[in-house]
XYZ file of C-alpha atoms in Angstrom:
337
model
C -7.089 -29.935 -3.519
C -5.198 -26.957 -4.016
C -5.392 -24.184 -0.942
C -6.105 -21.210 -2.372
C -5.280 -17.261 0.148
C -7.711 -14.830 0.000
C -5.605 -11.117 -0.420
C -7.247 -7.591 -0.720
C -6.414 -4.297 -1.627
C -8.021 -1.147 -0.434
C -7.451 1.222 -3.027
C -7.674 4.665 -1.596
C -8.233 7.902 -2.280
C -6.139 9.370 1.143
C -6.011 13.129 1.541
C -4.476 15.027 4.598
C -7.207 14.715 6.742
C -5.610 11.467 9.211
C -8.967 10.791 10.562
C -11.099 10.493 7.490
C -8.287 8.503 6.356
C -8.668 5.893 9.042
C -11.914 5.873 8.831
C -11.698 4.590 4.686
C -9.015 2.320 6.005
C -10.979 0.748 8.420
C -14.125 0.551 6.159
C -11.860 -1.121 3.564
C -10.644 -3.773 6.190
C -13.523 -4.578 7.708
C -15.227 -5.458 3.966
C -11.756 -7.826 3.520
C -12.370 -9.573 6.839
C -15.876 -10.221 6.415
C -15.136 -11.911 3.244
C -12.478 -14.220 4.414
C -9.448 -12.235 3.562
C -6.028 -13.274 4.958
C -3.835 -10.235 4.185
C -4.806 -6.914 3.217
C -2.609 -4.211 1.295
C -2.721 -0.683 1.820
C -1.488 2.352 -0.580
C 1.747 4.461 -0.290
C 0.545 7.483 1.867
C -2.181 5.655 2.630
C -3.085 7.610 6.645
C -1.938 10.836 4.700
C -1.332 12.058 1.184
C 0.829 15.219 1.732
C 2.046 17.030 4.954
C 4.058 14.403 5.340
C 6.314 15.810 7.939
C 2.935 16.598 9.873
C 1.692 13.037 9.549
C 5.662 12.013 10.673
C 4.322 13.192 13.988
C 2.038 10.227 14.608
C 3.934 7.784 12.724
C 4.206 5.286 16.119
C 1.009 6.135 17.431
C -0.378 5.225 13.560
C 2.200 1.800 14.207
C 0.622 1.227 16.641
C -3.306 1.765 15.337
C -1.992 -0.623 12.374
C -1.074 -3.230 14.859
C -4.667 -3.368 16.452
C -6.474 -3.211 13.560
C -4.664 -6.277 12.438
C -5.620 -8.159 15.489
C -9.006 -6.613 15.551
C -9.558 -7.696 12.146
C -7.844 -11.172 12.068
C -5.945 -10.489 9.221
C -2.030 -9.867 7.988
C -2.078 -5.878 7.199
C 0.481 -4.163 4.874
C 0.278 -0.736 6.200
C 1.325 0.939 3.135
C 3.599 3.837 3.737
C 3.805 6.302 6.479
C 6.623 8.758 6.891
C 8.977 8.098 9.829
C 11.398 10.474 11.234
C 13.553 7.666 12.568
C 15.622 5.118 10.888
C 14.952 1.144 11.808
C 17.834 1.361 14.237
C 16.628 4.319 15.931
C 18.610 6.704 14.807
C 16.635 9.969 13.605
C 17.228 10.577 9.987
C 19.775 13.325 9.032
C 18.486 16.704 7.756
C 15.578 16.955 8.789
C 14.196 14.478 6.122
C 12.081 10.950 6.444
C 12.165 7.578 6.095
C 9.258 5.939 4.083
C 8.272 3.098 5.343
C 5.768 -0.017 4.348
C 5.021 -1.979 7.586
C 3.769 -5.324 7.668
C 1.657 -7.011 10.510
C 0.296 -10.460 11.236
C -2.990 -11.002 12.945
C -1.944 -10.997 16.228
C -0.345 -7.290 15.920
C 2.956 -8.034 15.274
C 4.867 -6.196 13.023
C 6.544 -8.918 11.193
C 8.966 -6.078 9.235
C 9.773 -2.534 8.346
C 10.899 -1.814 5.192
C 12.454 1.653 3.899
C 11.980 2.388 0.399
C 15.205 2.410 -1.365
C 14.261 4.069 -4.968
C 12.825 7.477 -4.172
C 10.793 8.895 -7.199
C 12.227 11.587 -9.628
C 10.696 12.739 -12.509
C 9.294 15.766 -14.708
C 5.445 14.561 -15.264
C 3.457 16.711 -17.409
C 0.682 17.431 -14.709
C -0.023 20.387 -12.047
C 2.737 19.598 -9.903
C 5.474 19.130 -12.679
C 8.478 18.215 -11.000
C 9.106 15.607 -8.514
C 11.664 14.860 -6.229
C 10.684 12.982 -3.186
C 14.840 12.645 -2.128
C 14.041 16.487 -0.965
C 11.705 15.059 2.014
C 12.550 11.505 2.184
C 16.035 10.061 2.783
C 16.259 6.373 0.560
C 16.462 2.887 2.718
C 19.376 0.406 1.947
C 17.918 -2.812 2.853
C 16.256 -5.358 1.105
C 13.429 -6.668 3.507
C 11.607 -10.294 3.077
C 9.213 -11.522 6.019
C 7.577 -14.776 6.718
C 4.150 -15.227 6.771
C 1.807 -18.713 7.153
C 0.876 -18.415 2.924
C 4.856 -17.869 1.735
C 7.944 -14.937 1.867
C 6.954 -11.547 1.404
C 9.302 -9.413 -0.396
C 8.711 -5.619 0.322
C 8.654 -2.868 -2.421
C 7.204 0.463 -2.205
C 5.817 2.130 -5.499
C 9.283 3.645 -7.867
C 11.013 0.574 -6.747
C 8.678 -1.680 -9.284
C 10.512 0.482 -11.895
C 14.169 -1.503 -11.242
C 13.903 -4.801 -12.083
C 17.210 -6.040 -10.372
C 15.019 -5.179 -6.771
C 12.352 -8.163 -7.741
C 14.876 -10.677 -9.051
C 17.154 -10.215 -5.714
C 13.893 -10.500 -3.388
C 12.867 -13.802 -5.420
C 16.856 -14.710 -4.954
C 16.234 -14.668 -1.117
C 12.962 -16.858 -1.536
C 10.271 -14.227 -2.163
C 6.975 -15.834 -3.204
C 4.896 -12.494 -3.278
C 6.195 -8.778 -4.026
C 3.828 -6.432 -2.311
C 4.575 -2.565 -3.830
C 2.347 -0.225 -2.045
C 2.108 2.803 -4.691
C 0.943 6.419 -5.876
C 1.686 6.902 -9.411
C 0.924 9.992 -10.979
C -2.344 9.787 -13.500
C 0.432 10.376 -16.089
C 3.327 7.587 -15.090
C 0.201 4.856 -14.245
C -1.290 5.303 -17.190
C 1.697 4.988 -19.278
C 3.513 2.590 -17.189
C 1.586 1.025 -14.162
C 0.558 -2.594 -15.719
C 3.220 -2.790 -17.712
C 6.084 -2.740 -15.034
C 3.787 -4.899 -11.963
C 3.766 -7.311 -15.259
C 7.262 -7.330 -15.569
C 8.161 -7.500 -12.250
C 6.254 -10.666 -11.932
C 7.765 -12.514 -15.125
C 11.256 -11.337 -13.717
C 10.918 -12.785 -10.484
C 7.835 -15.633 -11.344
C 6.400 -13.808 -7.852
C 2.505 -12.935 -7.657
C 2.842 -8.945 -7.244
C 0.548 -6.851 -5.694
C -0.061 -3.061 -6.807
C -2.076 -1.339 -4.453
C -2.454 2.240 -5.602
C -4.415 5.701 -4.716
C -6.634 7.028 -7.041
C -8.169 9.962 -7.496
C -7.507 13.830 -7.002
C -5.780 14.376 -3.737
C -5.808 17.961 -2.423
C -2.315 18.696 -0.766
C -2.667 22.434 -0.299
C -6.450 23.320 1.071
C -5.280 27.270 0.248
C -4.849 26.184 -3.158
C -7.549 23.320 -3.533
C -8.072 23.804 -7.225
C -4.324 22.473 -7.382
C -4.301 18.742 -6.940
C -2.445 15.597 -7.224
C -3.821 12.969 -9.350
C -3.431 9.394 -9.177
C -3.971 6.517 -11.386
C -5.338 3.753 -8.942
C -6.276 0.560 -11.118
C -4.763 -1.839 -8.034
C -4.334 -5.153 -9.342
C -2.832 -8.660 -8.484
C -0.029 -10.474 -11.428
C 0.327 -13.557 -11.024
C 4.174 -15.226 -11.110
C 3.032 -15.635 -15.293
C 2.032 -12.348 -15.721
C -1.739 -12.880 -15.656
C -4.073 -10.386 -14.084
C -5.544 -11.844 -10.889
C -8.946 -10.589 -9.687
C -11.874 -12.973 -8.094
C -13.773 -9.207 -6.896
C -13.853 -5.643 -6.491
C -16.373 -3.827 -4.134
C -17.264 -0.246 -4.088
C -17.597 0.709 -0.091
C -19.870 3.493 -1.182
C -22.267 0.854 -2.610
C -22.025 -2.233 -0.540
C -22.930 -0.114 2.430
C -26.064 0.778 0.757
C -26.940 -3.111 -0.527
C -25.809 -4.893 2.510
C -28.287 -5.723 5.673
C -26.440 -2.929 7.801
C -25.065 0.051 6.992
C -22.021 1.308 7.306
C -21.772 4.121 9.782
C -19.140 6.225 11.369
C -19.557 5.243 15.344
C -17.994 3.072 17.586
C -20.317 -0.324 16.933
C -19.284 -0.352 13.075
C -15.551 1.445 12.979
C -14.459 1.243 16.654
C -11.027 1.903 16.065
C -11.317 5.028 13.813
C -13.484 6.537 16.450
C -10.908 5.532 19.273
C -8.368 8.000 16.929
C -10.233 10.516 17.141
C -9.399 11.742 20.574
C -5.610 11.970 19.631
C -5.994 13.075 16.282
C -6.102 17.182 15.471
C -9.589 18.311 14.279
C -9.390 20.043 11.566
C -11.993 22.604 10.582
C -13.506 20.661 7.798
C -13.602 16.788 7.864
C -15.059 14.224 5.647
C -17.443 12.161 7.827
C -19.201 8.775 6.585
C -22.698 9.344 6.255
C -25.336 7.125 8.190
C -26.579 4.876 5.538
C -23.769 4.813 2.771
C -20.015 6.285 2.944
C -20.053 9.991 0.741
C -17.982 10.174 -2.137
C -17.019 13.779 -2.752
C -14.511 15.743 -4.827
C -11.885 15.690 -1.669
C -12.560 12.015 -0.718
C -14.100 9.233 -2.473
C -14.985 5.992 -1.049
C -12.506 2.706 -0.637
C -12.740 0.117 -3.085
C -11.547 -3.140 -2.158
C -10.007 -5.460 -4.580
C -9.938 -9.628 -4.261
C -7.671 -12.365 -5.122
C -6.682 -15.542 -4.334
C -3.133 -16.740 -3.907
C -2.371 -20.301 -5.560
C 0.845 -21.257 -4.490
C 1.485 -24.460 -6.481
C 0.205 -23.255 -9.351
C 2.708 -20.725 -8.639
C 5.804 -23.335 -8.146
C 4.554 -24.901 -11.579
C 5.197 -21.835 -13.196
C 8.715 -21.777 -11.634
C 9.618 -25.594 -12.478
C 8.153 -25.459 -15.625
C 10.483 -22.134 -16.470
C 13.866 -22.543 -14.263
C 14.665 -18.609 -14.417
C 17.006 -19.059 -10.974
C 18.583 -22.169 -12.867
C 19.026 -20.566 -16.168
C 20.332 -17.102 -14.711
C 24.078 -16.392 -15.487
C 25.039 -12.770 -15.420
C 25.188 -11.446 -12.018
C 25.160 -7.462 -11.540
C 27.007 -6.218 -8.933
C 26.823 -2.778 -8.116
C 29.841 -0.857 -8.209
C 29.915 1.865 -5.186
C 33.472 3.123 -6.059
């Protein structure tokens, strides 16, 4: 009989408020681990969607939040991204600028690897913001990252790199069996591009990829809060032959209405979130989940969380029955000169 891992995405709709953020986080794990879930993927900029240099602040004390909520929670947790002003060796990055990082943690709050995202995202969009150029905040990572876990190899992506196909084939080189690519496309660049390339990625490197995107309007600048950001969400699993994977998708919003107990915002339901919140800022204005269902408003909608299952030797079929590593014979080598 073939054993079949339980994955799930929380798709998010993060904004700059760290707290509220948590608190969808948490919501969106808790659903996964109720339901069996072995690892759960987070979004890019998933404990803060702008302010990034204001977020960098808590980046270990968010590490470290990450960690415990993957040993609360039982499962393996793909943190995303959050913005660290220190490079893996310790070393703060030069010019004032960031590292963007996707951590990954097994259930007993280790964090099995760091990795820095290499391909930083530049583009004209035709949107409210315009022009992009996250090299201005972020400097780019130089390491390819794969980590063990109990279901297979992880290879680590983060959101622009799913646009360079010679990223997936290297991981899958190294013995990835899953590419995880935490992500926040534009509205414009998703809907043009976002299936299309987590598609590709998983014929090029017969790896199941996992998309896990925001969605939504995210508002960066609260003095300007008719100017947002808009993402294209539709998180989905491809499987190594480019099928779209899904077994369920919950709503948080409605399951905490349906389900025999609600959903709440207190230390019984989402005990970590409200541990945060005596080291997190208060802002003026926060989203709070309501007492029988979690609010979806135009700053912050509810976490949906998105099932599949992992079938790895349906999987190595795919690869025996299609040698790609045996039939490969141009190698690229980049040329730094």
């Amino acid at each position: 009989m073939t054993k079949l891992t339980k994955f799930a995405i929380v798709e998010l709709n993060s904004q700059t408020d760290i707290l509220a953020n948590l608190q969808s986080i948490e919501l969106g794990i808790k659903i996964a681990s109720e339901r069996g879930t072995r690892m759960v993927i987070l979004p890019e900029n998933a404990f803060c969607f702008g302010k990034q240099g204001f977020a960098s602040q808590y980046f270990d004390a968010l590490k470290a939040w990450s960690a415990q909520a993957a040993r609360h929670y039982g499962v393996y947790l793909l943190a995303g991204t959050l913005p660290c002003p220190y490079r893996p060796d310790g070393t703060p990055v030069a010019d004032g600028k960031l590292r963007q990082s996707s951590l990954l943690f097994d259930p007993a709050g280790d964090c099995l690897a760091r990795y820095d995202k290499i391909h930083l995202f530049k583009a004209t969009v035709n949107d409210s913001t315009g022009n992009y150029d996250e090299g201005r905040t972020f400097e780019a990572g130089n390491e390819l990252i794969l980590a063990d876990s109990e279901f297979g190899k992880v290879g680590m992506m983060v959101c622009f790199d799913i646009r360079f196909p010679t990223l997936a084939v290297k991981l899958r080189e190294l013995g990835a069996d899953i590419l995880t690519a935490p992500s926040a496309f534009t509205y414009q660049t998703g809907k043009a591009h976002w299936h299309a390339l987590l598609t590709a990625r998983a014929l090029d490197s017969q790896c199941m990829v996992i998309g896990a995107g925001q969605t939504g309007d995210h508002v960066v600048n609260h003095s300007a809060p008719s100017k947002v950001r808009s993402t294209w969400g539709h998180s989905e699993f491809i499987s190594s032959d480019g099928e779209n994977v899904l077994t369920q998708k919950i709503d948080a919003a409605i399951d905490a209405v349906t389900r025999d107990s609600d959903i709440t915002n207190n230390s019984a339901n989402l005990p970590l979130s409200d541990k945060a919140a005596s080291w997190l800022p208060k802002p003026n204005s926060r989203q709070q989940l309501d007492q029988t269902a979690v609010k979806t408003t135009t700053s912050q909608q509810a976490p949906s969380v998105i099932f599949a299952d992992f079938d790895a030797d349906a999987q190595q079929i795919t690869r025996q029955n299609i040698a790609l590593l045996e039939c490969q014979k141009l190698t690229i080598i980049a040329n730094n000169t």
